Every structure is written in C-alpha cells, then in structure tokens.
C-alpha positions as a printed NumPy array, in Angstrom:
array([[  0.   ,   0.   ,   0.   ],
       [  1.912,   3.614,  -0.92 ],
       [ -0.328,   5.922,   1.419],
       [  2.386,   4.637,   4.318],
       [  5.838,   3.26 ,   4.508],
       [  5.805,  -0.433,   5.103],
       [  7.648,  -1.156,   8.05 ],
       [ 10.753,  -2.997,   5.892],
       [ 11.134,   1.063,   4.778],
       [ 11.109,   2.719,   8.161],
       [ 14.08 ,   0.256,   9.469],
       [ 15.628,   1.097,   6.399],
       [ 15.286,   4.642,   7.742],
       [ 16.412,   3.769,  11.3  ],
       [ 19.549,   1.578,   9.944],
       [ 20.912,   4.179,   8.001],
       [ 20.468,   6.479,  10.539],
       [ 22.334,   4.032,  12.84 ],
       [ 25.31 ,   3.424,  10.011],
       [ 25.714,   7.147,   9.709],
       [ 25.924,   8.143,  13.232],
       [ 28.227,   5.059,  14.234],
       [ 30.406,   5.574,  11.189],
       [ 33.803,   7.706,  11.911],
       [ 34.833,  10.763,  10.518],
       [ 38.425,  10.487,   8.809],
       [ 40.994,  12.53 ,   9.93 ],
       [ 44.111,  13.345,   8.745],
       [ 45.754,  12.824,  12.252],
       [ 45.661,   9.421,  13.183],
       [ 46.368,   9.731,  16.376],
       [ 43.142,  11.975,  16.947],
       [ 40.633,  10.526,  19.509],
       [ 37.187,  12.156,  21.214],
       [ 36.569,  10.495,  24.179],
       [ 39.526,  12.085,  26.01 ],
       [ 38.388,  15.965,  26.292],
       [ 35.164,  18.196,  26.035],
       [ 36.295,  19.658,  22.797],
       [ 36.625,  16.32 ,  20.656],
       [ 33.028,  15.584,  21.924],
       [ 31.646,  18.85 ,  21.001],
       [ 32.565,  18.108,  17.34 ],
       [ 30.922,  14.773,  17.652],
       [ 28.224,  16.304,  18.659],
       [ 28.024,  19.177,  15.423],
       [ 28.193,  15.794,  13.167],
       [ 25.319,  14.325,  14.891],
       [ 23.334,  17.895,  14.412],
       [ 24.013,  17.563,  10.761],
       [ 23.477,  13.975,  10.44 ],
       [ 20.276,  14.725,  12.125],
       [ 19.266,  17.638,   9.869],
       [ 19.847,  15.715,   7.118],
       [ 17.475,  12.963,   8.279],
       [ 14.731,  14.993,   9.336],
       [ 15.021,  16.752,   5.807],
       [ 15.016,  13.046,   4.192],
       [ 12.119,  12.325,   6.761],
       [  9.82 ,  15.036,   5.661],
       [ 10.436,  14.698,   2.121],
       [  9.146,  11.421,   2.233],
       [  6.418,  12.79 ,   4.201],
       [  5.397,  15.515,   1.533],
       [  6.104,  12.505,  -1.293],
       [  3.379,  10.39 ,   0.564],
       [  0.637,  13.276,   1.083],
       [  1.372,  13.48 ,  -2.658],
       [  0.164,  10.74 ,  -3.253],
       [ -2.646,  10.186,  -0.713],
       [ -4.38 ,  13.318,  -2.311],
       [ -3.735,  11.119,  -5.511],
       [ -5.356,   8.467,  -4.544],
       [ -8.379,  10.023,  -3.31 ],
       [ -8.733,  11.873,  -6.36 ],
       [ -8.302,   8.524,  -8.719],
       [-10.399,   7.048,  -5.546],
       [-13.724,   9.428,  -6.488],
       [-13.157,   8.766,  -9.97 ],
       [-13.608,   5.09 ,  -9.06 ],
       [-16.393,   5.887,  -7.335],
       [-18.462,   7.83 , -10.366],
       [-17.804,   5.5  , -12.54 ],
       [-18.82 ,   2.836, -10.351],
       [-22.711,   4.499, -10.455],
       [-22.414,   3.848, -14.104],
       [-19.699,   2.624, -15.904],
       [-20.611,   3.106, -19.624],
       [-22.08 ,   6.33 , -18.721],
       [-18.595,   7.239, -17.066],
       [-16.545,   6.063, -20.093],
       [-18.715,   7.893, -22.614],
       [-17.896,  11.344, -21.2  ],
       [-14.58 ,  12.665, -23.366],
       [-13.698,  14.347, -20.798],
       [-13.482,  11.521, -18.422],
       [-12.035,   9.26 , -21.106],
       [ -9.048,  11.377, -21.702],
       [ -8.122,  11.584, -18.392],
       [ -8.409,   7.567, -17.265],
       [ -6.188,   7.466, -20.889],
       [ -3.617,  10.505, -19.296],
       [ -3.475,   8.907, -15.508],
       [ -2.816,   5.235, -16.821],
       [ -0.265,   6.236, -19.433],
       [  0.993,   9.901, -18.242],
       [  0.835,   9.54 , -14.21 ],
       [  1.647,   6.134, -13.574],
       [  5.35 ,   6.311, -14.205],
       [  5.83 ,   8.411, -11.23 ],
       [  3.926,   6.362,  -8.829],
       [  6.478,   3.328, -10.26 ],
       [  9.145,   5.736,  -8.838],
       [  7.78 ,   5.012,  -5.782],
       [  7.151,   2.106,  -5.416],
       [ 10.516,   1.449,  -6.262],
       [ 12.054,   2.732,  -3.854],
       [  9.634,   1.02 ,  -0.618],
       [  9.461,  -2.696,  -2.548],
       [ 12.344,  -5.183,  -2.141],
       [ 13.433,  -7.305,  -5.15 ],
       [ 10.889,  -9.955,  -4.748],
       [  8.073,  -7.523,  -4.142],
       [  9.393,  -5.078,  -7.176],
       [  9.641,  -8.421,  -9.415],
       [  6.19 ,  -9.401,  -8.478],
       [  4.721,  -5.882,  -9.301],
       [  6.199,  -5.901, -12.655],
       [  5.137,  -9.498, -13.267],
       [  1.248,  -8.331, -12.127],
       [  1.693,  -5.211, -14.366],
       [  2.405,  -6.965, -17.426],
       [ -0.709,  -8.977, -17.173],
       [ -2.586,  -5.994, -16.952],
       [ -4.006,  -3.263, -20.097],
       [ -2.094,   0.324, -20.421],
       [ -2.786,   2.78 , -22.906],
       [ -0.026,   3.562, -25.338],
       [  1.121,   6.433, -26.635],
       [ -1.199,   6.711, -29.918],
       [ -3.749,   6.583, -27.42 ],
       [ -3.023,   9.339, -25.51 ],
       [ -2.07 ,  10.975, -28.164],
       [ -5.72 ,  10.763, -30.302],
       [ -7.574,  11.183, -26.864],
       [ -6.234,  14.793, -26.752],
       [ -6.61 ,  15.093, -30.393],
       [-10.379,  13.73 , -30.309],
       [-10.803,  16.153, -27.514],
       [ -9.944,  19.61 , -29.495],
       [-11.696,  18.128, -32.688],
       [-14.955,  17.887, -30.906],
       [-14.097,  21.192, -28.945],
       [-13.9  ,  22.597, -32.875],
       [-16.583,  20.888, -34.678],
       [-19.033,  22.123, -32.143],
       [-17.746,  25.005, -31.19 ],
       [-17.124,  24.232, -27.326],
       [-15.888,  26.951, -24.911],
       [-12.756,  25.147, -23.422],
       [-13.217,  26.268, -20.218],
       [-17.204,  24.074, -20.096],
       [-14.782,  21.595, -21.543],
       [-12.206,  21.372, -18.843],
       [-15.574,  21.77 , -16.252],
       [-17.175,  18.412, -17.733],
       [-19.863,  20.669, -19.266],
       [-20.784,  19.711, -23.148],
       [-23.189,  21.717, -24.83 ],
       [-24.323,  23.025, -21.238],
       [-24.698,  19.812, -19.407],
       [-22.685,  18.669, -16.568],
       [-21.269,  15.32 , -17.305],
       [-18.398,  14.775, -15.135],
       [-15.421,  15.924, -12.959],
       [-13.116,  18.807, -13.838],
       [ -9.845,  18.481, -15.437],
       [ -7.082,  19.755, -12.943],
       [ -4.576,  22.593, -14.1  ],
       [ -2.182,  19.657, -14.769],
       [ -4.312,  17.942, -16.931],
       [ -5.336,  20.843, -19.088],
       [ -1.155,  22.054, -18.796],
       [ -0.628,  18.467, -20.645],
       [ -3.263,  18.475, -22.571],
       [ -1.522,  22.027, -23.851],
       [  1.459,  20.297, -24.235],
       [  0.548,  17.47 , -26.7  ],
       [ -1.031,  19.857, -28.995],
       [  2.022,  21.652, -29.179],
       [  3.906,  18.431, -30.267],
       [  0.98 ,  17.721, -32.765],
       [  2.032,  21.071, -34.273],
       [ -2.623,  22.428, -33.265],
       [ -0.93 ,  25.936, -32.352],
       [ -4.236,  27.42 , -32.521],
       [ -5.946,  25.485, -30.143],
       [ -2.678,  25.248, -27.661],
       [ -3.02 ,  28.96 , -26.634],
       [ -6.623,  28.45 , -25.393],
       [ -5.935,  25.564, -22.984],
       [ -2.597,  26.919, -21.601],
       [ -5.021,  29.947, -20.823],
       [ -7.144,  27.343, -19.364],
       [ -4.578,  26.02 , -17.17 ],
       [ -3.346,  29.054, -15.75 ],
       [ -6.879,  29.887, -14.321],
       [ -7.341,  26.933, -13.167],
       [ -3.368,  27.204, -11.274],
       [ -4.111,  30.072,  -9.579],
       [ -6.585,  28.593,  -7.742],
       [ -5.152,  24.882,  -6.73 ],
       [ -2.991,  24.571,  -3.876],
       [  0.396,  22.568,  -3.927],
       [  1.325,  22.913,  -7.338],
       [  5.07 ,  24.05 ,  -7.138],
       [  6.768,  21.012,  -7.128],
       [ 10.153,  20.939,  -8.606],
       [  9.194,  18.322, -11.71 ],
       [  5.864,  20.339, -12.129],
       [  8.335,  23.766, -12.342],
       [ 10.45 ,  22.074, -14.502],
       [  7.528,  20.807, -17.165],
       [  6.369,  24.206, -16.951],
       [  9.54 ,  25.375, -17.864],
       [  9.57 ,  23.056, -21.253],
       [  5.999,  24.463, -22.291],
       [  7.137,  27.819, -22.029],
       [ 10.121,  27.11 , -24.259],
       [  7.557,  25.483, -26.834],
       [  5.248,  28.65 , -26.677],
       [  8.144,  30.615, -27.592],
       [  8.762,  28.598, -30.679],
       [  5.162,  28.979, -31.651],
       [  5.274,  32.415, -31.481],
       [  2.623,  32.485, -29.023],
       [  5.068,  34.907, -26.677],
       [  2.4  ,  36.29 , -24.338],
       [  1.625,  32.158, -23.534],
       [  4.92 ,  31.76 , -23.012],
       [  5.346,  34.799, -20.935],
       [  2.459,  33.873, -18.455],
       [  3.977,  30.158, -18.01 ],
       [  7.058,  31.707, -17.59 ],
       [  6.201,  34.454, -14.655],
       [  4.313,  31.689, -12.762],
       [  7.371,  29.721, -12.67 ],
       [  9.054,  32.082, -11.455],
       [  6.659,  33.705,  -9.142],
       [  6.647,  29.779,  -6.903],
       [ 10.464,  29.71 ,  -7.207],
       [ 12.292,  32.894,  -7.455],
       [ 15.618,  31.139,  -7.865],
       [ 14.754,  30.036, -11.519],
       [ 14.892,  33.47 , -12.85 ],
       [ 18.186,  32.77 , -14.491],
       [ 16.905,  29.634, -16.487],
       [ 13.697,  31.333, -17.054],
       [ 15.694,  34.617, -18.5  ],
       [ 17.787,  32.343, -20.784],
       [ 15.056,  30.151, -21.702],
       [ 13.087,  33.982, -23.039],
       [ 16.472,  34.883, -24.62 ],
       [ 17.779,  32.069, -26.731],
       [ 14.814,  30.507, -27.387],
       [ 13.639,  31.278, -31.452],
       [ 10.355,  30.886, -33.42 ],
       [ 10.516,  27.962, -35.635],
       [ 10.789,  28.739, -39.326],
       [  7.382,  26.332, -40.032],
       [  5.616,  27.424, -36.816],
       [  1.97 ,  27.767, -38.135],
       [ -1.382,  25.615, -38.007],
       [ -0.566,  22.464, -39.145],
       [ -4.626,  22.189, -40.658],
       [ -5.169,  19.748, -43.26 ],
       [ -5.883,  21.711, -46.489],
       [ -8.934,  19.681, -46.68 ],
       [ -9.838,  21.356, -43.186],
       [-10.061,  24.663, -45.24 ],
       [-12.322,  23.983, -47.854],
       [-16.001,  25.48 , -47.699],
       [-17.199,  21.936, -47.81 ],
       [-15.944,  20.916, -44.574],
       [-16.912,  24.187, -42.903],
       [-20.271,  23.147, -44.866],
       [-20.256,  19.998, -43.296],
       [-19.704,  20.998, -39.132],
       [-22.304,  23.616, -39.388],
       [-24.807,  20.556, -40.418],
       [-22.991,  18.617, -37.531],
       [-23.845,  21.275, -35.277],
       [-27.35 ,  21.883, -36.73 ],
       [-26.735,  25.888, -37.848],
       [-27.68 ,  24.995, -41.092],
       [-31.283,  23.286, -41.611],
       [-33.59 ,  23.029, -44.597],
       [-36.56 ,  25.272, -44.748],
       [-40.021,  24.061, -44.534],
       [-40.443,  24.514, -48.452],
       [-37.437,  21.845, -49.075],
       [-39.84 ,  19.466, -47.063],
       [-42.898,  19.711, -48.568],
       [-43.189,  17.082, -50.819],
       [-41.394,  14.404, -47.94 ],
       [-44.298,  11.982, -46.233],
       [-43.864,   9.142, -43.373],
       [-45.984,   6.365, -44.624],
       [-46.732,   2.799, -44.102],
       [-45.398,   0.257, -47.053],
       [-46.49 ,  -3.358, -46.834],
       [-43.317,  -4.422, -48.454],
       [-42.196,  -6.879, -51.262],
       [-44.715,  -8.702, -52.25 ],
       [-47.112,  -7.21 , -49.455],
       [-45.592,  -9.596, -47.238],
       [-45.293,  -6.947, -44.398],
       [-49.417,  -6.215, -44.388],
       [-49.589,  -7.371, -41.007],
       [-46.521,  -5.406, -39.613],
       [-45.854,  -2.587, -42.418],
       [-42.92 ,  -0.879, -42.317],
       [-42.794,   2.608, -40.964],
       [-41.171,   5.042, -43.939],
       [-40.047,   8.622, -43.06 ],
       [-38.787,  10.142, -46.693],
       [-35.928,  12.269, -45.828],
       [-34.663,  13.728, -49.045],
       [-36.007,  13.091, -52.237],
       [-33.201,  13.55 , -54.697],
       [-30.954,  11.525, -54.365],
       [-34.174,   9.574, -52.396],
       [-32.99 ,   9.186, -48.399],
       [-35.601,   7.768, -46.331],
       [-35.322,   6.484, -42.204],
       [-37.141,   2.941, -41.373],
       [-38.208,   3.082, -38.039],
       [-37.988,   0.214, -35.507],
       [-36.489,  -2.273, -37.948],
       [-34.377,  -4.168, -35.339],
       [-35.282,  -5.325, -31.859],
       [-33.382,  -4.67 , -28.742],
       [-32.643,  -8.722, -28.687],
       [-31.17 ,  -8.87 , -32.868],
       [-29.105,  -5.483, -31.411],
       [-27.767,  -7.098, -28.263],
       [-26.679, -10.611, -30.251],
       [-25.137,  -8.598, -33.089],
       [-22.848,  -6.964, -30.669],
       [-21.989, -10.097, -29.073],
       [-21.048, -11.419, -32.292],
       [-19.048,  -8.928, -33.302],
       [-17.271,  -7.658, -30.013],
       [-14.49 , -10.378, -30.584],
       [-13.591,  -9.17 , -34.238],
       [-13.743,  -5.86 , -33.646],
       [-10.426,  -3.742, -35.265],
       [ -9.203,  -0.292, -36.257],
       [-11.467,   1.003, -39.035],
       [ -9.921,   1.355, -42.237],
       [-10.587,   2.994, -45.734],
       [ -9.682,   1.666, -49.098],
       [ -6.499,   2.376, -50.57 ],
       [ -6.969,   3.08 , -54.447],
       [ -3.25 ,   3.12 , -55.281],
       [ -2.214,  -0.254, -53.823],
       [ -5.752,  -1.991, -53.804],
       [ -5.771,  -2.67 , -49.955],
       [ -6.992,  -0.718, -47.003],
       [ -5.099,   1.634, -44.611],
       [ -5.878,   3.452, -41.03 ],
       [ -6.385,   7.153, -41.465],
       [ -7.639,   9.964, -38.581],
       [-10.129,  11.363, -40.769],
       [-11.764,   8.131, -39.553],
       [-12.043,   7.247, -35.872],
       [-13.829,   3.828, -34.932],
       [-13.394,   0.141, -34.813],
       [-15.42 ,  -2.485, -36.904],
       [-15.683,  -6.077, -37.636],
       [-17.104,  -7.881, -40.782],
       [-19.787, -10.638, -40.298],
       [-21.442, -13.059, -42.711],
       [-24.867, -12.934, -43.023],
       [-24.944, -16.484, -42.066],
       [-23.866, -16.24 , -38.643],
       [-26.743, -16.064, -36.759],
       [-30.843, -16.19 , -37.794],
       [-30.678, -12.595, -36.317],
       [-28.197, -11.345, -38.803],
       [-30.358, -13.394, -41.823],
       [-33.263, -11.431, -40.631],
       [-31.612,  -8.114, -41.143],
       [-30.569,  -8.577, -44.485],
       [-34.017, -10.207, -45.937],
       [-36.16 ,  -7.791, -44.339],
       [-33.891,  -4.951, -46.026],
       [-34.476,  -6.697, -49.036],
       [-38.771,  -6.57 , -48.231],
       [-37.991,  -3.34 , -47.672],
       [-36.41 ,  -2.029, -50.498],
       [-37.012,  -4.1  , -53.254],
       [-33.281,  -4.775, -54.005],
       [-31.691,  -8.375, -54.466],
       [-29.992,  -7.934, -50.993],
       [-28.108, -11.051, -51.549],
       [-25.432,  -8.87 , -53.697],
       [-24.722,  -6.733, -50.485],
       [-21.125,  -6.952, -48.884],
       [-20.678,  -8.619, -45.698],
       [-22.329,  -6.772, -42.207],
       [-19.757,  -4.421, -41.005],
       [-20.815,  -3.854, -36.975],
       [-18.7  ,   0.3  , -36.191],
       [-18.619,   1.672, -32.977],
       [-17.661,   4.747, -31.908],
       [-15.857,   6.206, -29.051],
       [-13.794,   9.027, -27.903],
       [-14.572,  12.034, -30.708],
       [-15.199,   8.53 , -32.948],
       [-15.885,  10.131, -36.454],
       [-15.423,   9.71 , -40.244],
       [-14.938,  13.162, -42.112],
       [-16.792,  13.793, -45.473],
       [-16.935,  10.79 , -47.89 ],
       [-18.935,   8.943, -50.769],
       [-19.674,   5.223, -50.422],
       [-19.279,   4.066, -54.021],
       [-16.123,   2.918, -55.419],
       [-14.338,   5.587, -57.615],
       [-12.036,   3.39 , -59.205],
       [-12.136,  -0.718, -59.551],
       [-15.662,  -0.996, -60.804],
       [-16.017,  -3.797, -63.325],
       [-18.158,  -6.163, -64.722],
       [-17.812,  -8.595, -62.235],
       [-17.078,  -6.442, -59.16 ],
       [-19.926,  -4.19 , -59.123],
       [-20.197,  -0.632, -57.49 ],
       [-22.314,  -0.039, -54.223],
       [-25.579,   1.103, -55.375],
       [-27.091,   2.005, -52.003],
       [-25.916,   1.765, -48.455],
       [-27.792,   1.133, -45.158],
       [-26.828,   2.368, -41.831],
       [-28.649,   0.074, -39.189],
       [-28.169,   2.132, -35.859],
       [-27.471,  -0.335, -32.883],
       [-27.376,   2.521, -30.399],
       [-28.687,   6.036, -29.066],
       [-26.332,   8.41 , -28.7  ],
       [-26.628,  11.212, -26.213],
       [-24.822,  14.243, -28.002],
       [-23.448,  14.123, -31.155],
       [-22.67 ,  11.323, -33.649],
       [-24.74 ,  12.573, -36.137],
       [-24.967,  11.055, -40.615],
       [-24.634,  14.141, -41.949],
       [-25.095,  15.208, -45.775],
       [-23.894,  18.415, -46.43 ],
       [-25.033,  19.22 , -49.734],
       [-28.321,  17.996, -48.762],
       [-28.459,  19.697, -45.51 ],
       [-29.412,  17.273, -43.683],
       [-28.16 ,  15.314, -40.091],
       [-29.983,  12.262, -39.004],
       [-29.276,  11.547, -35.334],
       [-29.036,   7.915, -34.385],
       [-31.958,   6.522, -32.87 ],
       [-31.873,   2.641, -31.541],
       [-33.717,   0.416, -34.208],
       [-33.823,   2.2  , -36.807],
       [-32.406,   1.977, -40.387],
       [-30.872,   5.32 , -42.869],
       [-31.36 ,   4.302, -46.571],
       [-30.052,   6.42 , -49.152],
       [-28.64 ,   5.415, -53.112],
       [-25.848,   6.37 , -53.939],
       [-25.602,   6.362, -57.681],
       [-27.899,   7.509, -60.183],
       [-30.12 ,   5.002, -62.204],
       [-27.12 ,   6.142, -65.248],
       [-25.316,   3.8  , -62.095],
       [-22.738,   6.836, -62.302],
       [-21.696,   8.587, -58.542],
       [-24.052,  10.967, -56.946],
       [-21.716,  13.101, -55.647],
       [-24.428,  14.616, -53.757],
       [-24.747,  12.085, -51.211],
       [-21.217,  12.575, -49.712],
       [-21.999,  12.377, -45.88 ],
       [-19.797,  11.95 , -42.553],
       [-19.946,  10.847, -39.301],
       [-20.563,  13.688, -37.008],
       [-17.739,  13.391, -34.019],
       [-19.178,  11.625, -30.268],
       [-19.94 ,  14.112, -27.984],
       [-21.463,  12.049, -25.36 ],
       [-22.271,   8.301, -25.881],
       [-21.141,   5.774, -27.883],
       [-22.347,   5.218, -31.314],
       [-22.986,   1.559, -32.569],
       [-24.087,   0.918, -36.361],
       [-24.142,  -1.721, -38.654],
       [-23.487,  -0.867, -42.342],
       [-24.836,  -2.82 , -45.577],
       [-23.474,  -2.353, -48.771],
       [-25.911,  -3.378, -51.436],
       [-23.841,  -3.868, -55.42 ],
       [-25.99 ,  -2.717, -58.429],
       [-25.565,  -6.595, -59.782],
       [-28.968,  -7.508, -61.256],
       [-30.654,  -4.696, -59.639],
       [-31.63 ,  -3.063, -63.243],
       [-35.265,  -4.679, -62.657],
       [-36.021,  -2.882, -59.426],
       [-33.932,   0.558, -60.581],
       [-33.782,   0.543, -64.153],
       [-32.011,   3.343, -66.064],
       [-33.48 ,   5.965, -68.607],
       [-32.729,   6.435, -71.865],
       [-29.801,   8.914, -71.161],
       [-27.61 ,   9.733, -68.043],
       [-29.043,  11.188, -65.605],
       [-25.786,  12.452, -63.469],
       [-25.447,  16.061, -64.657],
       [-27.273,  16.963, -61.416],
       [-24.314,  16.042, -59.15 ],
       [-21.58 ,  17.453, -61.528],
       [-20.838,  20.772, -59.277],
       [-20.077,  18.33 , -56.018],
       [-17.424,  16.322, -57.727],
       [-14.881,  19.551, -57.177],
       [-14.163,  20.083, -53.571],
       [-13.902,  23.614, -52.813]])
C-alpha cells in the first residue's frame, strides 16, 4: 500500500540512521581521539546535528512525497467511485475518457518511482510481473484522446473552459480536469504542431493554477519550464510569458533559467497551423455547421417528404408494415423506423465484439486498405450467415427495399468512441468498378445505439443530419439510375460528444438490380456534376 511506509522502509530509515551516526569521521591525524576531552566531543556532537538535519530533511520529504500521493489516490479514488454508479455512462464522457487514458499512461510512471524505492526485489519483481498482465494505454492513445478532444471542442464550437468543467453543450457530465491535466493536454497539442488550439488551454490552465494549492513542485516547475520554451517557438510569446512568470513567481531562484530560456529561445521557421488543407475547404466548414445543426432546410425543401406505411415486397409486411419517413427526395434518403429489436441489437454486438479492429478505408493506389484519422472507430465484418438474427436483417432490407440484398457486402458492426468520427466521404467505389465487381448502389446504416450528443450522418449538400436513434435503419442510393456517382450524397460521421455510437453498415452492389432501378434512356448524373470539385 503507498499511502504509508511499510515497516521494511522505516528500518531502512532507522539503519541508516544508525550506520551514519556510528560511522567515523576520517581525519588526517591518526592519532586523533574524542573520548579524552570536552572539545573532541563537542565536534561529535556538530556531526550528529548535521546527520540529524539531514534525516529529518530526508524524513519530511518522504512525508510531503506520501501526502502526494494520498491526495492522488483520493482523487483517482472518487473517480472510481463515479464511474462505479455507471460505468458506460462514465466512459462515454470525453472528458473523463481522456483523463483515465492521461493517468494510466501519463501519471503512472511516477507512482512506479515510488514504489521502487519502498518494494524489495521480490516484491518489485512481483509488481512488474502483475503489471504486465494488466491493459495500459499507449502512446497513440493518448495521443488521439487529446486530439479527439480539441476536434470535438472545434466541430461544435465548445468553450474550453465548459470543456475542462465536464460541461458539453451546457450539461454537466463529469469531474473537472485539474490545471495539470489541461497544462498536458496544452502540451501534446504543441507536439501535434494544433498551435491554434494550444493557446486556449494553456489559458485554461493558468486559471485553473491560480486557484489549486500545492502545485510548485520541482518536476511540475520544470515541465512548466519546457511548455514555455515550446510557446516561444510557436510564437505564441504572451503564452509563453504567463507560463514563464508563474514559474518564477513559486520559485524565485529560476529566474536565471527562465531569462535564458526567453532569450535564446527562437520561433521555428514552419511554426503555423498544421490544418489539413482539406480542413479549409467550404465543404468541410459546410459539413460541421450541419454537424452542429446551424444549417437546416426550410419548410419549403420538405414539402413534398411523407412518413408512410409500405407493406413491403410482395405485401408480405401487411400485417406489420414498415414505418417510412422520406428524408430527401433527390438523391431519395428515407429512415425505417424500428427495424431491429433490442434482442437482434444485443446478439449482433456479441457477435461482433471479438472481431472488432481499427477502421480502415480503401487504398486506391495499392488496392488494400489503410488506417487514417479522418476516420475514428473500430469495426468487424460478419457473414450474413452467422446467426438467424443477422439473416433477418438482411431479408427484411431486401422486403424493404425491393433490391436483391443477396449482392450486399458482408455486415460491417462500427462503434464509436472518444470524438469517434469519419470526415466527409462517398460510399461508391471511384475506381475498380467492373463487370464482375460491381459498385455499391445504395448503403444502409442500421443504428445499434442512441447516442446522447453528437454522432450525427450528416449530408452536407443535402443539408441534412440524421441523429441515431436505436432500431432504426438510414437508406439512401448512392448512384444515379445512369449507375454513375451521386456526388451529392457525400456524408460523414458527425464526431461523439457524449455516448457511444454503434451501427451496422450494408453495402448493397448494383448486380442484377436493373429490374427494381432501371435506367433511362440517357444519363441522368449532370445533377451532381458541381459536387465532384471540392472547394
């Protein structure tokens, strides 16, 4: 237990105390002794007052090291305890996911340090044995869990101080992020070259410093110390300056490093915002105002759009119609509501919870897929086959639509968690499409989940974001009956806010589907022309 030394440590204390006092001082007279007058005793006695000093120093040192810590625990210790109300609930806060990600990969280390130094070999050994059976973030986790946390910050335009409270879009979710955590969070975003954003939570931070107690500890000093180096090199020099007078301000004696640290430090020749050009384009500013709902369609763009009842293929749903809310005409979107029970939802998960892997996208140049940030998620491909449940899903699709579902692509089962997201993109192939491998006439997003805030299918061009709702099931096509790309039904993945987003995508191919979408005498794809440019 580190809130006390065990007692193996405090005779460790009391030995070396022992060793030091009962240890003799060397002289260079050999024939010296103390025992025989006053004045060889009174020296003895000056080494015991230092040796003493020195203990007592080493005494409350350790001391301060263990309140440390205590206060540590506690802290980690009422974490525990919120999340232990409601564990999913806990984890699905950002806020509280990027700080169990900071403690277990960022804070740890230094409690090692400690236990170090209070374990024997055999106890040390069996720590490091228990350790390695256990999960630890890495560093591209922490890393994306800071990222994640300024893109939703960004695409929703959050006030980082609500942020750093636990407070998204004005709701309290969760604890506050110390002025450490915020400091750090600073930090990484200065190594991931988000300048802009840096400036804001170093702000952050300092507000939140002046008002905690016990934070002028020398590693703390010396951290701040880097970050105000890295603010220099920015060019954020009033940052840099504030970091700077607070160190100096708790430890007067660093003004010299400090000074040099202002004086040789230079701007970097490529110190700007790192933003993907893509990032810049009106399209993606397009597309987070329809994440965050400032752009809607007026009440004339939905005039013509129903909900209706349809009986199905065949009428075979007459009994149990399906429940049709027509979204967007052209290109035709519509929602089917309550398509999959809470029972097919909870056996698909289980199904795919053992597959699940980092999301990919398809690499046209090589053929194969690769990991990219511009999408955040895990998935897992399942036949159809699987399970009865999973049948189910595709042939009522297929009642639904009046496509030959059996041409669809595997199930892929997404979930999304910390900022999870996919930026901007089309569904149908761009390149590869032949005879024989067909494109991806329509796709349909089954949504396993609610999501609390956020998470949002949102079509730009269309103006249009569909919030997940349990059950239900987004249908759009996307190519024209000329079977050509409709660029007009490029859509995203809005980032998590709060929740986490489950879906399971099917892929339907145009193969043999001429009977239920046939094509007109000439193309029809001059309509989506003006969204192939991005711009």
């Amino acid at each position: 237990m580190i809130l006390e030394p065990s007692g193996r440590f405090l005779c460790t204390l009391v030995f070396c105390a022992l060793v030091w006092c009962c240890t003799p001082v060397l002289s260079s007279d050999d024939d010296v002794d103390y025992y025989s007058s006053v004045a060889g005793l009174e020296k003895l006695l000056k080494t015991e007052q230092v040796l003493l000093t020195d203990l007592k120093n080493y005494i409350a040192t350790t001391k301060h090291n263990i309140e440390v810590l205590e206060k540590e625990i506690l802290k980690i210790e009422a974490e525990h305890k919120t999340a232990s109300i409601n564990i999913e609930n806990y984890l699905t806060n950002p806020v509280n996911a990027y700080r169990l990600i900071k403690r277990l990969f960022y804070d740890w280390h230094k409690y090692e340090e400690h236990f170090e130094k209070v374990k024997d070999n055999e106890q040390l050994k069996e720590w490091k044995t228990k350790k390695s059976q256990l999960h630890f973030p890495n560093k591209v986790d922490f890393e994306e869990s800071a990222l994640a946390l300024v893109r939703l910050q960004q695409t929703y335009n959050l006030d980082v101080g609500q942020v750093a409270s636990g407070i998204l879009n004005g709701i309290k979710y969760g604890n506050e992020m110390s002025w450490t955590d915020c400091l750090l969070l600073g930090q990484q975003l200065v190594n991931a070259r988000a300048f802009n954003q840096t400036k804001d939570w170093i702000n952050e931070s300092m507000k939140r410093y002046s008002l905690e107690e016990g934070s002028s500890s020398v590693s703390t000093l010396d951290f701040m110390e880097k970050l105000g180096e890295n603010l220099m090199k920015t060019g954020d020099i009033d940052g840099a300056l504030e970091v700077l007078r607070a160190v100096v301000v708790k430890d007067p004696q660093r003004l010299r490093v400090v000074s040099e640290i202002y004086n040789n430090t230079y701007l970097l020749p490529e110190a700007y915002e790192e933003e993907k050009e893509y990032h810049r384009t009106q399209e993606f500013k397009l597309y987070e105002k329809v994440c965050r709902e400032e752009i809607v369609r007026t009440p004339a763009e939905e005039r013509d759009l129903r909900c209706r009842y349809y009986w199905g293929v065949d009428n075979a749903f007459v009994l149990s119609p399906f429940k049709i809310e027509e979204i967007n005409e052209d290109p035709y979107v519509m929602l089917l509501h309550d398509m999959v029970t809470d029972k097919q939802i909870a056996t698909i998960k289980e199904i795919a919870m053992p597959y699940m892997k980092r999301s990919t996208v398809r690499d046209d140049s090589s053929g194969g897929s690769k990991r990219r940030n511009y999408r955040i998620s895990k998935n897992a491909w399942l036949e159809y086959t699987l399970h009865p449940h999973t049948e189910k899903l595709l042939r009522d699709l297929h009642y639904a639509t009046g496509l030959e579902t059996q041409f669809s692509e595997e199930l892929q089962v997404a979930n999304y968690g910390l900022g999870g997201h996919y930026e901007p993109h089309v569904d149908f192939y761009l390149t590869g499409v032949t005879e024989e491998y067909s494109n991806r006439i329509s796709t349909s997003i089954f949504y396993l989940s609610d999501v609390e805030q956020g998470g949002a299918t949102a079509f730009p061009y269309l103006k249009i974001a569909i919030k997940p709702t349990k059950g239900s099931v987004l249908f759009w096509y996307n190519l024209h009956r000329s079977l050509d790309g409709d660029y007009r039904t490029k859509h995203a993945g809005c980032p998590v806010l709060k929740g986490s987003k489950w879906i399971g995508n099917v892929w339907t191919h145009d193969r043999t589907q001429f009977a239920v979408r046939p094509c007109g005498l000439y193309r029809d794809d001059e309509s989506s022309w003006e969204y192939m440019m991005v711009k």
